[in-house]
């Protein structure tokens, strides 16, 4: 079914093409759903978007924005540059933009949409007080994760026999380190992962295999772990530094919060504007197009 939005008709093939373009993004938000369900959701979203676009185009036309030809020319050059240049554009078959005149119309429409968006999303400025209220009500958003800086010694194993042999080797190495052998020397001499003296850098939870992570996060700074078995073999882990979770100070995130809240307000104001356009519009499904 096609759509008629006031005086404009949106053919069903155009809605279908938009739905195809939206399918993957819709599917990511509906994991595990049957393809037919995702296709219906994508089609519904495509209809809503094309209704919005039609209403915005009509409102832009009604307001009769005066667009500077130089701004259009600049937009055309930028579009061509982003799409491989003029020669590539002439060779390729764009689904909507067939020639320079189509491109000029498209860029002009985009500029008109942007003008409308700018006018109808104007909102009250976000104050520092607003930002502070948001910050204080959502402390977890501004909390850094706990991280560790560690090194390891690895004796690789794949078969059960190798695991048994390497476990004994790691136990002997641990005793030597406990008696004074430098950990870096032990890594260079004995580890199967001796690169960078076994330094793993800094990491948080979810970065290592579970057995390794559990052992590492249970250590105190400077502590050497007991032998740890993972799918890779046997490890000794030396925790060099623990970086506790902390809340980022307000003044360090103030600008980002204001930017985020401003965009959210603009979106809300513009959605309300679109709702008013829809309420006043004649929108119906039609057949035969």
Tab-separated table of C-alpha atoms in Angstrom, residues 9 31 81 93 95 116 118 127 130 134 138 156 165-166 170 176 182 187 203 217 220 244-245 263 267 271 281 284:
chain	number	residue	atom	x	y	z
A	9	UNK	CA	1.882	10.382	-2.537
A	31	UNK	CA	18.037	-10.300	18.296
A	81	UNK	CA	33.582	14.542	-3.144
A	93	UNK	CA	23.418	4.734	-11.188
A	95	UNK	CA	18.631	5.251	-7.088
A	116	UNK	CA	13.502	24.001	9.521
A	118	UNK	CA	17.220	24.720	13.408
A	127	UNK	CA	22.091	25.578	32.849
A	130	UNK	CA	20.446	21.328	35.185
A	134	UNK	CA	21.666	15.100	35.972
A	138	UNK	CA	23.192	9.193	37.718
A	156	UNK	CA	51.394	-23.384	27.477
A	165	UNK	CA	53.606	-31.441	33.496
A	166	UNK	CA	53.351	-27.665	33.221
A	170	UNK	CA	54.902	-23.455	37.299
A	176	UNK	CA	61.968	-19.598	42.958
A	182	UNK	CA	63.136	-11.501	39.708
A	187	UNK	CA	59.421	-14.602	32.376
A	203	UNK	CA	42.762	-4.045	31.799
A	217	UNK	CA	41.124	-9.301	40.716
A	220	UNK	CA	46.651	-7.297	46.339
A	244	UNK	CA	40.029	1.569	41.904
A	245	UNK	CA	36.738	2.692	40.440
A	263	UNK	CA	20.620	17.700	22.081
A	267	UNK	CA	15.078	16.335	19.878
A	271	UNK	CA	9.385	15.669	17.973
A	281	UNK	CA	-2.171	16.421	8.274
A	284	UNK	CA	-4.000	7.702	4.462
